[in-house]
PDB file of C-alpha atoms (C1' of nucleotides) in Angstrom:
ATOM      1  CA  MET A  22    -121.592  88.219 166.588  1.00  0.00           C
ATOM      2  CA  ALA A  23    -123.197  85.019 167.181  1.00  0.00           C
ATOM      3  CA  GLU A  24    -123.782  82.286 164.626  1.00  0.00           C
ATOM      4  CA  VAL A  25    -126.775  82.935 162.816  1.00  0.00           C
ATOM      5  CA  TYR A  26    -128.514  81.447 159.673  1.00  0.00           C
ATOM      6  CA  ILE A  27    -129.341  83.457 156.843  1.00  0.00           C
ATOM      7  CA  ARG A  28    -131.956  82.639 154.194  1.00  0.00           C
ATOM      8  CA  VAL A  29    -130.953  81.976 150.759  1.00  0.00           C
ATOM      9  CA  ALA A  30    -133.226  81.310 147.553  1.00  0.00           C
ATOM     10  CA  GLU A  31    -132.322  80.858 143.682  1.00  0.00           C
ATOM     11  CA  GLU A  32    -135.359  83.308 143.254  1.00  0.00           C
ATOM     12  CA  GLU A  33    -136.841  86.209 145.595  1.00  0.00           C
ATOM     13  CA  ASN A  34    -140.059  84.224 145.485  1.00  0.00           C
ATOM     14  CA  GLU A  35    -138.637  80.542 146.092  1.00  0.00           C
ATOM     15  CA  GLU A  36    -138.619  78.699 149.242  1.00  0.00           C
ATOM     16  CA  PRO A  37    -135.488  79.950 151.111  1.00  0.00           C
ATOM     17  CA  MET A  38    -132.897  77.574 152.330  1.00  0.00           C
ATOM     18  CA  GLU A  39    -131.077  78.517 155.794  1.00  0.00           C
ATOM     19  CA  ILE A  40    -127.541  78.770 155.420  1.00  0.00           C
ATOM     20  CA  PRO A  41    -125.015  79.048 158.571  1.00  0.00           C
ATOM     21  CA  SER A  42    -122.740  82.325 159.114  1.00  0.00           C
ATOM     22  CA  GLU A  43    -119.170  82.136 160.658  1.00  0.00           C
ATOM     23  CA  ASP A  44    -118.649  82.833 164.104  1.00  0.00           C
ATOM     24  CA  ASP A  45    -117.859  86.277 163.123  1.00  0.00           C
ATOM     25  CA  GLY A  46    -120.812  86.750 161.448  1.00  0.00           C
ATOM     26  CA  THR A  47    -119.688  86.623 158.095  1.00  0.00           C
ATOM     27  CA  VAL A  48    -120.974  84.137 155.575  1.00  0.00           C
ATOM     28  CA  LEU A  49    -118.621  82.113 153.292  1.00  0.00           C
ATOM     29  CA  LEU A  50    -119.340  81.657 149.571  1.00  0.00           C
ATOM     30  CA  SER A  51    -117.987  78.058 149.587  1.00  0.00           C
ATOM     31  CA  THR A  52    -121.039  77.385 152.097  1.00  0.00           C
ATOM     32  CA  VAL A  53    -123.293  78.936 149.993  1.00  0.00           C
ATOM     33  CA  ALA A  54    -122.055  77.380 146.952  1.00  0.00           C
ATOM     34  CA  ALA A  55    -122.237  73.978 148.877  1.00  0.00           C
ATOM     35  CA  GLN A  56    -126.062  74.385 148.600  1.00  0.00           C
ATOM     36  CA  PHE A  57    -126.217  76.342 145.349  1.00  0.00           C
ATOM     37  CA  PRO A  58    -123.390  75.134 142.928  1.00  0.00           C
ATOM     38  CA  GLY A  59    -121.740  77.750 140.847  1.00  0.00           C
ATOM     39  CA  ALA A  60    -123.047  80.873 143.132  1.00  0.00           C
ATOM     40  CA  CYS A  61    -120.896  83.578 142.690  1.00  0.00           C
ATOM     41  CA  GLY A  62    -122.466  85.873 145.313  1.00  0.00           C
ATOM     42  CA  LEU A  63    -125.667  87.098 146.944  1.00  0.00           C
ATOM     43  CA  ARG A  64    -127.932  90.088 146.454  1.00  0.00           C
ATOM     44  CA  PHE A  65    -131.038  91.333 148.341  1.00  0.00           C
ATOM     45  CA  ARG A  66    -133.870  93.629 147.882  1.00  0.00           C
ATOM     46  CA  SER A  67    -133.296  96.519 150.041  1.00  0.00           C
ATOM     47  CA  PRO A  68    -136.129  97.603 152.348  1.00  0.00           C
ATOM     48  CA  VAL A  69    -135.645 101.145 151.923  1.00  0.00           C
ATOM     49  CA  SER A  70    -134.867 101.861 148.545  1.00  0.00           C
ATOM     50  CA  GLN A  71    -136.644  98.658 146.916  1.00  0.00           C
ATOM     51  CA  CYS A  72    -133.522  98.013 144.702  1.00  0.00           C
ATOM     52  CA  MET A  73    -131.543  95.043 144.289  1.00  0.00           C
ATOM     53  CA  ARG A  74    -128.415  95.432 146.486  1.00  0.00           C
ATOM     54  CA  GLY A  75    -125.174  93.267 146.408  1.00  0.00           C
ATOM     55  CA  VAL A  76    -123.607  91.663 149.310  1.00  0.00           C
ATOM     56  CA  ARG A  77    -120.086  92.439 149.886  1.00  0.00           C
ATOM     57  CA  LEU A  78    -117.860  89.865 148.738  1.00  0.00           C
ATOM     58  CA  VAL A  79    -113.869  90.060 149.527  1.00  0.00           C
ATOM     59  CA  GLU A  80    -112.037  86.799 148.609  1.00  0.00           C
ATOM     60  CA  GLY A  81    -114.603  84.491 149.330  1.00  0.00           C
ATOM     61  CA  VAL A  82    -116.204  86.015 152.419  1.00  0.00           C
ATOM     62  CA  LEU A  83    -119.467  87.526 152.358  1.00  0.00           C
ATOM     63  CA  HIS A  84    -120.080  90.404 154.721  1.00  0.00           C
ATOM     64  CA  ALA A  85    -123.358  91.380 156.257  1.00  0.00           C
ATOM     65  CA  PRO A  86    -125.062  94.618 155.465  1.00  0.00           C
ATOM     66  CA  GLU A  87    -124.887  97.651 157.812  1.00  0.00           C
ATOM     67  CA  ASN A  88    -127.680  96.403 160.083  1.00  0.00           C
ATOM     68  CA  GLY A  89    -126.730  92.742 160.123  1.00  0.00           C
ATOM     69  CA  TRP A  90    -128.349  89.908 157.805  1.00  0.00           C
ATOM     70  CA  GLY A  91    -131.688  90.480 159.262  1.00  0.00           C
ATOM     71  CA  ASN A  92    -134.558  88.116 157.663  1.00  0.00           C
ATOM     72  CA  VAL A  93    -134.651  89.367 154.203  1.00  0.00           C
ATOM     73  CA  VAL A  94    -134.294  86.646 151.680  1.00  0.00           C
ATOM     74  CA  TYR A  95    -130.904  86.863 149.664  1.00  0.00           C
ATOM     75  CA  VAL A  96    -130.793  85.808 146.328  1.00  0.00           C
ATOM     76  CA  VAL A  97    -127.890  83.646 144.666  1.00  0.00           C
ATOM     77  CA  ASN A  98    -125.889  85.297 141.743  1.00  0.00           C
ATOM     78  CA  TYR A  99    -124.541  83.219 138.939  1.00  0.00           C
ATOM     79  CA  PRO A 100    -122.164  84.179 136.682  1.00  0.00           C
ATOM     80  CA  LYS A 101    -124.398  85.495 133.651  1.00  0.00           C
ATOM     81  CA  ASP A 102    -124.863  82.701 130.854  1.00  0.00           C
ATOM     82  CA  ASN A 103    -122.037  80.872 132.520  1.00  0.00           C
ATOM     83  CA  LYS A 104    -123.763  78.386 135.005  1.00  0.00           C
ATOM     84  CA  ARG A 105    -122.448  75.102 133.747  1.00  0.00           C
ATOM     85  CA  LYS A 106    -119.186  76.053 133.409  1.00  0.00           C
ATOM     86  CA  MET A 107    -118.927  77.425 136.976  1.00  0.00           C
ATOM     87  CA  ASP A 108    -120.512  74.199 138.262  1.00  0.00           C
ATOM     88  CA  GLU A 109    -117.528  72.580 136.946  1.00  0.00           C
ATOM     89  CA  ILE A 110    -114.984  74.920 138.147  1.00  0.00           C
ATOM     90  CA  ASP A 111    -116.472  75.473 141.476  1.00  0.00           C
ATOM     91  CA  ALA A 112    -117.084  71.768 142.293  1.00  0.00           C
ATOM     92  CA  SER A 113    -113.425  70.803 141.431  1.00  0.00           C
ATOM     93  CA  SER A 114    -112.055  73.614 143.550  1.00  0.00           C
ATOM     94  CA  ALA A 115    -114.483  73.101 146.397  1.00  0.00           C
ATOM     95  CA  VAL A 116    -113.454  69.420 146.757  1.00  0.00           C
ATOM     96  CA  LYS A 117    -109.794  70.352 146.826  1.00  0.00           C
ATOM     97  CA  MET A 118    -110.301  73.342 149.220  1.00  0.00           C
ATOM     98  CA  LYS A 119    -112.798  71.202 151.577  1.00  0.00           C
ATOM     99  CA  ARG A 120    -110.729  67.888 151.674  1.00  0.00           C
ATOM    100  CA  GLY A 121    -107.632  70.106 152.332  1.00  0.00           C
ATOM    101  CA  ASP A 122    -105.569  67.953 149.677  1.00  0.00           C
ATOM    102  CA  MET A 123    -104.438  70.649 147.189  1.00  0.00           C
ATOM    103  CA  LYS A 124    -101.698  69.140 145.343  1.00  0.00           C
ATOM    104  CA  THR A 125     -98.175  70.558 146.271  1.00  0.00           C
ATOM    105  CA  SER A 126     -95.868  72.006 143.822  1.00  0.00           C
ATOM    106  CA  ASP A 127     -91.933  72.195 143.398  1.00  0.00           C
ATOM    107  CA  LEU A 128     -90.742  75.297 145.181  1.00  0.00           C
ATOM    108  CA  ILE A 129     -87.706  77.297 143.933  1.00  0.00           C
ATOM    109  CA  VAL A 130     -85.468  78.124 146.666  1.00  0.00           C
ATOM    110  CA  LEU A 131     -83.315  80.904 145.591  1.00  0.00           C
ATOM    111  CA  GLY A 132     -80.202  82.415 147.273  1.00  0.00           C
ATOM    112  CA  LEU A 133     -78.479  79.156 148.375  1.00  0.00           C
ATOM    113  CA  PRO A 134     -74.915  79.390 149.870  1.00  0.00           C
ATOM    114  CA  TRP A 135     -72.511  77.942 146.976  1.00  0.00           C
ATOM    115  CA  LYS A 136     -71.394  74.801 149.527  1.00  0.00           C
ATOM    116  CA  THR A 137     -75.255  74.271 150.156  1.00  0.00           C
ATOM    117  CA  THR A 138     -75.835  70.296 149.187  1.00  0.00           C
ATOM    118  CA  GLU A 139     -79.057  68.409 148.568  1.00  0.00           C
ATOM    119  CA  GLN A 140     -78.871  66.646 152.118  1.00  0.00           C
ATOM    120  CA  ASP A 141     -78.266  70.319 153.649  1.00  0.00           C
ATOM    121  CA  LEU A 142     -81.650  71.002 152.029  1.00  0.00           C
ATOM    122  CA  LYS A 143     -83.253  67.960 152.810  1.00  0.00           C
ATOM    123  CA  ASP A 144     -81.940  68.249 156.549  1.00  0.00           C
ATOM    124  CA  TYR A 145     -83.221  71.740 156.697  1.00  0.00           C
ATOM    125  CA  PHE A 146     -86.639  71.636 155.184  1.00  0.00           C
ATOM    126  CA  SER A 147     -87.613  68.380 156.853  1.00  0.00           C
ATOM    127  CA  THR A 148     -88.502  70.432 159.966  1.00  0.00           C
ATOM    128  CA  PHE A 149     -91.339  71.508 158.002  1.00  0.00           C
ATOM    129  CA  GLY A 150     -92.662  68.448 157.126  1.00  0.00           C
ATOM    130  CA  GLU A 151     -91.874  65.544 155.094  1.00  0.00           C
ATOM    131  CA  VAL A 152     -89.932  66.333 151.845  1.00  0.00           C
ATOM    132  CA  ILE A 153     -90.281  64.247 148.889  1.00  0.00           C
ATOM    133  CA  MET A 154     -87.689  66.092 146.564  1.00  0.00           C
ATOM    134  CA  VAL A 155     -85.028  68.437 146.896  1.00  0.00           C
ATOM    135  CA  GLN A 156     -82.440  69.551 144.035  1.00  0.00           C
ATOM    136  CA  VAL A 157     -79.619  71.702 143.981  1.00  0.00           C
ATOM    137  CA  LYS A 158     -79.051  73.168 140.449  1.00  0.00           C
ATOM    138  CA  ARG A 159     -75.388  72.829 139.432  1.00  0.00           C
ATOM    139  CA  ASP A 160     -73.416  73.839 136.162  1.00  0.00           C
ATOM    140  CA  ALA A 161     -72.920  70.577 134.132  1.00  0.00           C
ATOM    141  CA  LYS A 162     -69.501  70.918 133.613  1.00  0.00           C
ATOM    142  CA  THR A 163     -68.134  72.234 136.924  1.00  0.00           C
ATOM    143  CA  GLY A 164     -70.704  70.771 139.065  1.00  0.00           C
ATOM    144  CA  ASN A 165     -70.695  74.230 140.885  1.00  0.00           C
ATOM    145  CA  SER A 166     -73.796  74.999 142.533  1.00  0.00           C
ATOM    146  CA  LYS A 167     -75.897  77.808 140.738  1.00  0.00           C
ATOM    147  CA  GLY A 168     -77.290  79.125 144.330  1.00  0.00           C
ATOM    148  CA  PHE A 169     -80.754  77.853 143.801  1.00  0.00           C
ATOM    149  CA  GLY A 170     -82.617  74.657 143.945  1.00  0.00           C
ATOM    150  CA  PHE A 171     -85.902  73.087 144.358  1.00  0.00           C
ATOM    151  CA  VAL A 172     -87.892  71.408 147.139  1.00  0.00           C
ATOM    152  CA  ARG A 173     -91.170  69.739 147.329  1.00  0.00           C
ATOM    153  CA  PHE A 174     -93.362  68.621 150.320  1.00  0.00           C
ATOM    154  CA  THR A 175     -95.977  65.739 150.725  1.00  0.00           C
ATOM    155  CA  GLU A 176     -98.201  68.236 152.627  1.00  0.00           C
ATOM    156  CA  TYR A 177     -99.511  71.203 151.386  1.00  0.00           C
ATOM    157  CA  GLU A 178     -99.676  72.875 154.640  1.00  0.00           C
ATOM    158  CA  ALA A 179     -95.852  72.615 154.994  1.00  0.00           C
ATOM    159  CA  GLN A 180     -95.744  74.419 151.622  1.00  0.00           C
ATOM    160  CA  GLU A 181     -97.780  77.224 152.408  1.00  0.00           C
ATOM    161  CA  LYS A 182     -95.724  77.692 155.820  1.00  0.00           C
ATOM    162  CA  VAL A 183     -92.178  77.528 153.815  1.00  0.00           C
ATOM    163  CA  ILE A 184     -93.653  80.004 151.161  1.00  0.00           C
ATOM    164  CA  SER A 185     -94.870  82.473 154.256  1.00  0.00           C
ATOM    165  CA  GLN A 186     -91.198  82.996 155.632  1.00  0.00           C
ATOM    166  CA  ARG A 187     -87.391  83.680 154.661  1.00  0.00           C
ATOM    167  CA  HIS A 188     -85.057  81.008 155.599  1.00  0.00           C
ATOM    168  CA  MET A 189     -81.679  80.962 157.160  1.00  0.00           C
ATOM    169  CA  ILE A 190     -79.921  78.003 155.342  1.00  0.00           C
ATOM    170  CA  ASP A 191     -76.050  77.715 155.865  1.00  0.00           C
ATOM    171  CA  GLY A 192     -75.727  81.220 156.962  1.00  0.00           C
ATOM    172  CA  ARG A 193     -77.738  83.240 154.126  1.00  0.00           C
ATOM    173  CA  TRP A 194     -81.287  84.268 153.816  1.00  0.00           C
ATOM    174  CA  CYS A 195     -83.116  82.197 151.273  1.00  0.00           C
ATOM    175  CA  ASP A 196     -86.610  82.599 149.511  1.00  0.00           C
ATOM    176  CA  CYS A 197     -88.825  79.750 148.478  1.00  0.00           C
ATOM    177  CA  LYS A 198     -91.541  80.596 145.873  1.00  0.00           C
ATOM    178  CA  LEU A 199     -93.641  78.803 143.581  1.00  0.00           C
ATOM    179  CA  PRO A 200     -91.717  78.701 140.109  1.00  0.00           C
ATOM    180  CA  ASN A 201     -92.809  81.043 137.415  1.00  0.00           C
ATOM    181  CA  SER A 202     -94.099  77.852 135.519  1.00  0.00           C
ATOM    182  CA  LYS A 203     -96.442  76.924 138.209  1.00  0.00           C
ATOM    183  CA  VAL A 204     -97.742  80.320 138.752  1.00  0.00           C
ATOM    184  CA  ASN A 205     -98.564  80.648 134.940  1.00  0.00           C
ATOM    185  CA  MET A 206    -100.376  77.557 135.395  1.00  0.00           C
ATOM    186  CA  ILE A 207    -102.304  78.821 138.692  1.00  0.00           C
ATOM    187  CA  HIS A 208    -103.257  82.176 136.630  1.00  0.00           C
ATOM    188  CA  CYS A 209    -104.568  79.982 133.873  1.00  0.00           C
ATOM    189  CA  PHE A 210    -106.598  78.033 136.274  1.00  0.00           C
ATOM    190  CA  TYR A 211    -108.429  81.023 138.045  1.00  0.00           C
ATOM    191  CA  LEU A 212    -108.845  82.819 134.824  1.00  0.00           C
ATOM    192  CA  GLN A 213    -110.303  79.927 133.329  1.00  0.00           C
ATOM    193  CA  GLN A 214    -108.187  80.104 130.198  1.00  0.00           C
ATOM    194  CA  GLY A 215    -105.336  78.675 128.326  1.00  0.00           C
ATOM    195  CA  PRO A 216    -101.816  79.888 128.300  1.00  0.00           C
ATOM    196  CA  ASP A 217    -101.780  80.846 124.740  1.00  0.00           C
ATOM    197  CA  GLU A 218    -105.200  82.539 124.850  1.00  0.00           C
ATOM    198  CA  PRO A 219    -105.372  86.638 124.506  1.00  0.00           C
ATOM    199  CA  LEU A 220    -105.856  87.935 127.801  1.00  0.00           C
ATOM    200  CA  ARG A 221    -109.910  88.604 128.528  1.00  0.00           C
ATOM    201  CA  SER A 222    -110.662  92.097 129.877  1.00  0.00           C
ATOM    202  CA  ARG A 223    -112.303  91.842 133.465  1.00  0.00           C
ATOM    203  CA  LYS A 224    -112.866  95.487 133.324  1.00  0.00           C
ATOM    204  CA  VAL A 225    -115.882  97.534 132.008  1.00  0.00           C
ATOM    205  CA  PHE A 226    -116.180 100.970 131.194  1.00  0.00           C
ATOM    206  CA  VAL A 227    -119.273 102.707 132.496  1.00  0.00           C
ATOM    207  CA  GLY A 228    -120.274 105.714 130.425  1.00  0.00           C
ATOM    208  CA  ARG A 229    -122.783 108.328 131.548  1.00  0.00           C
ATOM    209  CA  CYS A 230    -121.773 108.526 135.275  1.00  0.00           C
ATOM    210  CA  THR A 231    -123.186 111.112 137.182  1.00  0.00           C
ATOM    211  CA  GLU A 232    -121.029 113.373 139.730  1.00  0.00           C
ATOM    212  CA  ASP A 233    -123.247 112.110 142.716  1.00  0.00           C
ATOM    213  CA  MET A 234    -122.033 108.394 142.150  1.00  0.00           C
ATOM    214  CA  THR A 235    -119.192 107.421 144.513  1.00  0.00           C
ATOM    215  CA  THR A 236    -117.002 104.230 144.115  1.00  0.00           C
ATOM    216  CA  ASP A 237    -118.984 102.665 147.041  1.00  0.00           C
ATOM    217  CA  ASP A 238    -122.340 103.182 144.838  1.00  0.00           C
ATOM    218  CA  LEU A 239    -120.919 101.344 141.843  1.00  0.00           C
ATOM    219  CA  ARG A 240    -119.414  98.667 144.057  1.00  0.00           C
ATOM    220  CA  GLN A 241    -122.685  97.963 145.687  1.00  0.00           C
ATOM    221  CA  PHE A 242    -124.627  98.115 142.393  1.00  0.00           C
ATOM    222  CA  PHE A 243    -122.210  95.912 140.379  1.00  0.00           C
ATOM    223  CA  MET A 244    -121.685  93.132 143.183  1.00  0.00           C
ATOM    224  CA  GLN A 245    -125.142  91.609 142.159  1.00  0.00           C
ATOM    225  CA  TYR A 246    -123.233  90.557 138.805  1.00  0.00           C
ATOM    226  CA  GLY A 247    -119.977  89.079 140.323  1.00  0.00           C
ATOM    227  CA  GLU A 248    -117.281  89.822 142.707  1.00  0.00           C
ATOM    228  CA  VAL A 249    -116.062  93.279 142.165  1.00  0.00           C
ATOM    229  CA  THR A 250    -112.175  93.778 142.460  1.00  0.00           C
ATOM    230  CA  ASP A 251    -111.931  97.427 141.663  1.00  0.00           C
ATOM    231  CA  VAL A 252    -113.831 100.489 141.205  1.00  0.00           C
ATOM    232  CA  PHE A 253    -112.026 103.600 139.319  1.00  0.00           C
ATOM    233  CA  ILE A 254    -113.730 107.131 139.146  1.00  0.00           C
ATOM    234  CA  PRO A 255    -111.316 109.606 137.127  1.00  0.00           C
ATOM    235  CA  LYS A 256    -110.988 112.920 139.152  1.00  0.00           C
ATOM    236  CA  PRO A 257    -112.033 115.576 138.710  1.00  0.00           C
ATOM    237  CA  PHE A 258    -115.383 114.036 137.263  1.00  0.00           C
ATOM    238  CA  ARG A 259    -114.923 113.072 133.674  1.00  0.00           C
ATOM    239  CA  ALA A 260    -119.023 111.246 133.493  1.00  0.00           C
ATOM    240  CA  PHE A 261    -117.652 107.629 133.438  1.00  0.00           C
ATOM    241  CA  ALA A 262    -115.815 105.053 135.735  1.00  0.00           C
ATOM    242  CA  PHE A 263    -114.187 101.865 135.248  1.00  0.00           C
ATOM    243  CA  VAL A 264    -115.532  98.490 137.224  1.00  0.00           C
ATOM    244  CA  THR A 265    -113.268  95.618 137.417  1.00  0.00           C
ATOM    245  CA  PHE A 266    -114.737  91.956 138.011  1.00  0.00           C
ATOM    246  CA  ALA A 267    -113.003  89.142 139.476  1.00  0.00           C
ATOM    247  CA  ASP A 268    -114.477  86.941 136.666  1.00  0.00           C
ATOM    248  CA  ASP A 269    -114.084  88.104 133.022  1.00  0.00           C
ATOM    249  CA  GLN A 270    -117.188  86.485 132.035  1.00  0.00           C
ATOM    250  CA  VAL A 271    -118.973  88.784 134.363  1.00  0.00           C
ATOM    251  CA  ALA A 272    -117.598  91.855 132.513  1.00  0.00           C
ATOM    252  CA  GLN A 273    -118.093  90.333 128.987  1.00  0.00           C
ATOM    253  CA  SER A 274    -121.794  89.840 129.980  1.00  0.00           C
ATOM    254  CA  LEU A 275    -122.446  93.132 130.928  1.00  0.00           C
ATOM    255  CA  CYS A 276    -121.111  94.544 127.572  1.00  0.00           C
ATOM    256  CA  GLY A 277    -123.708  96.387 125.670  1.00  0.00           C
ATOM    257  CA  GLU A 278    -126.209  96.648 128.777  1.00  0.00           C
ATOM    258  CA  ASP A 279    -128.007  99.831 129.840  1.00  0.00           C
ATOM    259  CA  LEU A 280    -128.462  99.885 133.534  1.00  0.00           C
ATOM    260  CA  ILE A 281    -129.994 102.149 136.046  1.00  0.00           C
ATOM    261  CA  ILE A 282    -127.834 103.070 138.753  1.00  0.00           C
ATOM    262  CA  LYS A 283    -128.834 105.713 141.416  1.00  0.00           C
ATOM    263  CA  VAL A 284    -132.042 106.541 138.996  1.00  0.00           C
ATOM    264  CA  HIS A 285    -129.563 107.664 136.180  1.00  0.00           C
ATOM    265  CA  LEU A 286    -129.180 105.564 132.862  1.00  0.00           C
ATOM    266  CA  SER A 287    -125.560 104.124 132.440  1.00  0.00           C
ATOM    267  CA  SER A 288    -124.179 102.652 129.272  1.00  0.00           C
ATOM    268  CA  ILE A 289    -121.490  99.823 129.644  1.00  0.00           C
ATOM    269  CA  PHE A 290    -118.721  98.909 127.332  1.00  0.00           C
ATOM    270  CA  LEU A 291    -115.621  96.944 127.192  1.00  0.00           C
TER     271      LEU A 291
ATOM    272  C1'  DG B   9     -60.380  78.532 142.320  1.00  0.00           C
ATOM    273  C1'  DT B  10     -64.547  84.752 140.582  1.00  0.00           C
ATOM    274  C1'  DT B  11     -70.625  85.730 141.562  1.00  0.00           C
ATOM    275  C1'  DG B  12     -75.980  86.936 144.446  1.00  0.00           C
ATOM    276  C1'  DA B  13     -80.775  88.084 140.715  1.00  0.00           C
ATOM    277  C1'  DG B  14     -83.208  84.562 138.859  1.00  0.00           C
ATOM    278  C1'  DC B  15     -86.614  80.096 137.541  1.00  0.00           C
ATOM    279  C1'  DG B  16     -85.809  73.704 136.435  1.00  0.00           C
ATOM    280  C1'  DT B  17     -80.022  68.910 131.345  1.00  0.00           C
ATOM    281  C1'  DT B  18     -82.306  63.795 132.977  1.00  0.00           C
TER     282       DT B  18
END
DNA sequence: GTTGAGCGTT
């Protein structure tokens, strides 16, 4: 599919702005967010059903509806009641993504041979990029290696490459990972909450479902509120479903709402 | 003087 421009506006009846697609016909959410800070998705009015429909969003990539993007005006979705906060989050993450200057982290190196020294580590990892720190963890008394260590690169690209593969170091296969401490920090960043806060639910209960509702129906419907990461419908039919969003705030905002889905009325609870 | 999933004295 060739590059096209899709028409996007804050509201249905407002002057649309043309946003470029990628070579494969998809549109990046980051491209939309560059013009509409805080955007979390797109929706449009189906010419057939006259209902608003969500645009499929998977990991930041917006996918065209069945018959292509067409000439309809796409309307920007914002996280409900949370525009300001998302502005800040998106701005900071967008800057990091665009400039490619994501900060590197120490990486834990697991499975090192007992004999491996820090010089060995530096020599090995320097083939991936500039190394700014290596450590081999040792027993304080004996000085024996504990069989693991840490490494840090200057370039984020080198870090990604190193994490993505296994490493043969001095005759043993080793793994490089983000240390748990950092993984927790990253989780907190994406969940927009502190490490001590109780986990906020990203999943809503959808009551009064009808048997003709498919997971795709529910996904299409709820995408207008934010990125849907999972839809679960119990089998056999039990008249309810669970919909999980990428953003817990979207889930919170839908709590208590009554929504018309495929003509029927469903009630939303957490 | 050993070992083989894990998570960092400064």
